[in-house]
Amino acid sequence: LRREQQRHGYYWYAYRWYDKKLHKAYVGKAEELTYQRLTSLMSAPGKEGHKDPVPITLSLSFLGIPVIICNGQPIEKLSRKALLLLAYLAVHSRPQTREQLMTLLWAESSEDAARKNLRNTLWNIRTTLGERVVQGSVSLALDKNLLIDVWAFEQVVAQVMHSKTSLIPQEPSSLTHYQEALVLYRGTFLDGVTIEDSSEMHLWLVLERERLKQVALRILLVLINAARNSADWSTVLTLMRRALLEDSLQ
């Protein structure tokens, strides 16, 4: 998933290697980058009007209540550990070793039991979502062609926050980037998912939720300041309500 600048603004496009070619499909503007839009694109990729549609078949959404869409249909057959494994790989840019994943997901199990559990979890993922979703043997990583909300969120955030210190966008395009990021952040990372059998995985989940929430709160603060600066009080109130929903202590 990639955001590109055109004559009249920024638009999202999806790319994927298929049949030895790189295919491209139009996704839409930031405000169109919704769960319903992605589902529609996946269920009918040939109806988007692009001369060279990308055959998107899988979407992984971890911001908010986890949602996995395959061929336009929600997937509910994944185990909790399979979902955690996918989410963990999604937030790490580098491949993760099997040993590290075994330690995190099955900390209380013996090495042999943990290795077997990992094999079974990978089998669950690959038989449900496809062989190429998780790639590698010694180290594992997600297929870079997947449509993952965390990747899109962090891509947008990196473009406006990596070197910015001001809490008021200096250019209209920067404001658009912040708005796009807020659309992608549907809620708490892996909302509703609990971990009771691995203290290390539980700690990772707590820290990751807090990291992403703080990014979202900073985005909200930027947008609130921008709306206040332009005397758009209706937007200020809407964004402040959203901030309170994310963190009642703000």
Coordinates of C-alpha atoms in Angstrom, one line a residue:
L1 CA 0.0 0.0 0.0
R2 CA 1.5 3.3 -1.0
R3 CA 0.5 7.0 -1.0
E4 CA 1.4 9.0 -4.1
Q5 CA 1.1 12.6 -5.0
Q6 CA -0.9 13.5 -8.1
R7 CA -1.9 16.9 -9.6
H8 CA -4.9 17.4 -7.3
G9 CA -3.5 15.9 -4.1
Y10 CA -2.5 12.6 -2.5
Y11 CA -4.0 9.2 -3.4
W12 CA -3.5 5.6 -2.2
Y13 CA -2.6 2.8 -4.5
A14 CA -2.0 -0.9 -3.9
Y15 CA 0.9 -2.8 -5.5
R16 CA 1.5 -6.5 -5.8
W17 CA 3.7 -8.9 -7.7
Y18 CA 1.5 -11.2 -9.7
D19 CA 2.3 -13.5 -12.6
K20 CA 5.9 -12.0 -12.7
K21 CA 4.6 -8.5 -13.1
L22 CA 4.0 -5.6 -10.7
H23 CA 0.3 -4.7 -10.8
K24 CA -1.2 -1.5 -9.5
A25 CA -4.7 -0.7 -8.3
Y26 CA -6.3 2.6 -7.2
V27 CA -7.5 2.6 -3.6
G28 CA -8.6 6.2 -3.1
K29 CA -8.1 9.3 -1.1
A30 CA -7.4 9.3 2.6
E31 CA -11.0 9.6 3.6
E32 CA -11.8 6.6 1.3
L33 CA -9.3 4.4 3.0
T34 CA -11.8 2.6 5.2
Y35 CA -12.6 -1.0 6.1
Q36 CA -15.5 -1.0 3.7
R37 CA -13.5 0.4 0.9
L38 CA -10.7 -2.2 1.3
T39 CA -13.3 -5.0 1.5
S40 CA -14.9 -3.8 -1.7
L41 CA -11.6 -3.6 -3.5
M42 CA -10.6 -7.2 -2.4
S43 CA -14.0 -8.7 -3.3
A44 CA -14.2 -7.2 -6.8
P45 CA -10.6 -6.2 -7.9
G46 CA -11.6 -6.3 -11.6
K47 CA -14.4 -3.7 -11.2
E48 CA -12.2 -0.8 -10.0
G49 CA -11.7 0.5 -13.5
H50 CA -7.9 0.3 -13.5
K51 CA -6.5 -1.1 -16.7
D52 CA -4.1 -3.3 -14.7
P53 CA -5.8 -4.3 -11.5
V54 CA -3.9 -5.8 -8.6
P55 CA -5.3 -9.1 -7.4
I56 CA -5.5 -8.1 -3.7
T57 CA -6.9 -11.0 -1.7
L58 CA -5.8 -10.5 1.9
S59 CA -6.0 -7.6 4.4
L60 CA -4.8 -7.6 8.0
S61 CA -6.1 -4.9 10.3
F62 CA -4.7 -4.8 13.8
L63 CA -5.5 -1.2 14.9
G64 CA -8.8 -1.7 16.8
I65 CA -10.5 -5.0 17.0
P66 CA -8.5 -7.3 14.7
V67 CA -10.1 -7.9 11.3
I68 CA -8.7 -10.3 8.7
I69 CA -10.3 -10.3 5.2
C70 CA -9.5 -12.9 2.6
N71 CA -11.2 -12.8 -0.8
G72 CA -13.7 -10.3 0.5
Q73 CA -14.7 -12.6 3.5
P74 CA -13.9 -12.1 7.2
I75 CA -11.7 -14.9 8.6
E76 CA -12.5 -16.3 12.0
K77 CA -10.7 -19.6 11.9
L78 CA -7.3 -18.4 13.1
S79 CA -6.2 -19.3 16.6
R80 CA -5.3 -16.5 19.1
K81 CA -1.6 -17.5 18.9
A82 CA -1.8 -17.3 15.1
L83 CA -3.3 -13.8 15.3
L84 CA -0.6 -12.7 17.8
L85 CA 2.2 -14.2 15.6
L86 CA 0.9 -12.2 12.5
A87 CA 0.6 -9.0 14.6
Y88 CA 4.1 -9.4 16.0
L89 CA 5.6 -9.9 12.6
A90 CA 3.6 -6.9 11.3
V91 CA 5.2 -4.4 13.7
H92 CA 8.8 -5.7 13.0
S93 CA 10.5 -4.7 9.8
R94 CA 13.2 -7.4 10.1
P95 CA 12.6 -11.2 10.0
Q96 CA 12.2 -12.8 13.5
T97 CA 13.9 -16.1 14.4
R98 CA 11.9 -19.1 15.2
E99 CA 13.6 -19.3 18.6
Q100 CA 12.6 -15.8 19.5
L101 CA 9.0 -16.4 18.5
M102 CA 8.9 -19.6 20.5
T103 CA 10.2 -17.9 23.6
L104 CA 7.6 -15.1 23.3
L105 CA 4.5 -17.1 22.4
W106 CA 5.2 -20.2 24.5
A107 CA 7.4 -19.1 27.3
E108 CA 6.0 -21.7 29.7
S109 CA 6.5 -24.6 27.4
S110 CA 9.5 -26.9 26.8
E111 CA 11.6 -26.3 23.7
D112 CA 10.1 -29.3 21.9
A113 CA 6.6 -28.4 22.8
A114 CA 7.1 -24.7 21.7
R115 CA 8.6 -25.8 18.4
K116 CA 5.7 -28.1 17.8
N117 CA 3.2 -25.3 18.7
L118 CA 5.0 -22.9 16.3
R119 CA 4.7 -25.5 13.5
N120 CA 1.0 -26.0 14.2
T121 CA 0.4 -22.2 14.3
L122 CA 2.2 -21.7 11.0
W123 CA 0.1 -24.5 9.5
N124 CA -3.0 -22.8 10.8
I125 CA -2.0 -19.5 9.1
R126 CA -0.9 -21.0 5.8
T127 CA -3.8 -23.3 5.3
T128 CA -6.3 -20.5 6.2
L129 CA -4.6 -17.5 4.5
G130 CA -2.2 -19.0 2.0
E131 CA 1.3 -20.4 1.8
R132 CA 3.0 -17.1 1.1
V133 CA 1.6 -15.1 4.0
V134 CA 4.5 -16.0 6.3
Q135 CA 7.8 -16.4 4.5
G136 CA 11.1 -17.9 5.6
S137 CA 12.3 -21.0 7.3
V138 CA 15.0 -20.1 10.0
S139 CA 13.6 -16.6 10.3
L140 CA 10.1 -15.5 9.6
A141 CA 8.5 -12.4 8.1
L142 CA 5.2 -11.4 6.4
D143 CA 4.8 -11.1 2.7
K144 CA 5.6 -7.5 1.8
N145 CA 2.7 -7.5 -0.7
L146 CA 0.1 -7.8 2.1
L147 CA -2.3 -5.0 2.9
I148 CA -1.7 -4.2 6.6
D149 CA -3.1 -1.2 8.4
V150 CA -0.1 -0.9 10.8
W151 CA 2.3 -0.6 7.9
A152 CA 0.2 2.0 6.2
F153 CA -0.2 4.0 9.5
E154 CA 3.5 4.0 10.2
Q155 CA 4.4 4.9 6.6
V156 CA 2.2 8.0 6.8
V157 CA 3.4 8.9 10.3
A158 CA 7.1 8.6 9.3
Q159 CA 6.6 11.2 6.5
V160 CA 5.5 13.9 8.9
M161 CA 6.9 13.1 12.3
H162 CA 10.5 11.8 11.8
S163 CA 12.0 15.3 12.0
K164 CA 9.1 17.5 13.0
T165 CA 8.9 19.2 16.4
S166 CA 6.1 21.7 15.7
L167 CA 2.6 20.7 16.8
I168 CA 1.1 22.9 14.0
P169 CA 1.5 21.7 10.4
Q170 CA 3.6 24.1 8.4
E171 CA 2.0 23.1 5.1
P172 CA -1.5 22.0 4.0
S173 CA -0.1 18.8 2.7
S174 CA 1.3 18.0 6.2
L175 CA -2.2 18.4 7.6
T176 CA -3.6 15.9 5.0
H177 CA -0.9 13.4 6.1
Y178 CA -2.0 13.7 9.8
Q179 CA -5.7 13.2 8.8
E180 CA -4.8 10.1 6.8
A181 CA -3.0 8.6 9.7
L182 CA -5.9 9.3 12.0
V183 CA -8.3 7.5 9.6
L184 CA -6.0 4.4 9.7
Y185 CA -5.9 4.4 13.5
R186 CA -9.2 2.7 14.3
G187 CA -8.4 2.1 17.9
T188 CA -6.2 0.2 20.4
F189 CA -3.7 -2.2 18.9
L190 CA -5.2 -5.7 19.0
D191 CA -8.2 -4.4 20.9
G192 CA -9.9 -7.2 23.0
V193 CA -6.9 -9.6 22.7
T194 CA -5.6 -10.9 26.0
I195 CA -2.5 -12.9 26.9
E196 CA -2.4 -14.9 30.1
D197 CA 0.2 -17.6 29.4
S198 CA 3.3 -15.6 28.4
S199 CA 4.5 -12.6 30.5
E200 CA 7.0 -11.5 27.8
M201 CA 4.3 -11.5 25.1
H202 CA 1.9 -9.6 27.5
L203 CA 4.6 -7.0 28.2
W204 CA 5.3 -6.6 24.4
L205 CA 1.6 -6.1 23.8
V206 CA 1.2 -3.5 26.5
L207 CA 4.2 -1.5 25.3
E208 CA 3.2 -1.7 21.6
R209 CA -0.3 -0.6 22.5
E210 CA 1.1 2.4 24.4
R211 CA 3.6 3.3 21.6
L212 CA 0.9 3.4 18.9
K213 CA -1.6 5.1 21.2
Q214 CA 0.9 7.9 22.0
V215 CA 1.5 8.4 18.2
A216 CA -2.2 8.7 17.7
L217 CA -2.6 11.1 20.6
R218 CA 0.2 13.3 19.1
I219 CA -1.6 13.2 15.7
L220 CA -4.8 14.3 17.5
L221 CA -3.0 17.1 19.3
V222 CA -1.5 18.4 16.0
L223 CA -5.0 18.4 14.3
I224 CA -6.6 20.0 17.3
N225 CA -4.0 22.8 17.3
A226 CA -4.5 23.3 13.5
A227 CA -8.3 23.4 13.9
R228 CA -8.0 25.9 16.8
N229 CA -5.6 28.0 14.8
S230 CA -8.2 28.3 12.0
A231 CA -11.1 28.8 14.5
D232 CA -12.7 25.6 13.3
W233 CA -14.3 24.9 16.7
S234 CA -16.6 22.1 15.6
T235 CA -13.6 20.1 14.5
V236 CA -11.8 21.0 17.7
L237 CA -14.6 19.5 19.8
T238 CA -14.9 16.4 17.6
L239 CA -11.1 15.7 17.8
M240 CA -11.1 16.4 21.6
R241 CA -13.8 13.8 22.1
R242 CA -11.8 11.3 20.1
A243 CA -8.7 12.1 22.2
L244 CA -10.7 11.5 25.4
L245 CA -11.9 8.2 24.1
E246 CA -8.3 7.2 23.4
D247 CA -7.0 8.4 26.8
S248 CA -9.4 9.7 29.5
L249 CA -6.5 11.2 31.4
Q250 CA -5.7 13.7 28.6

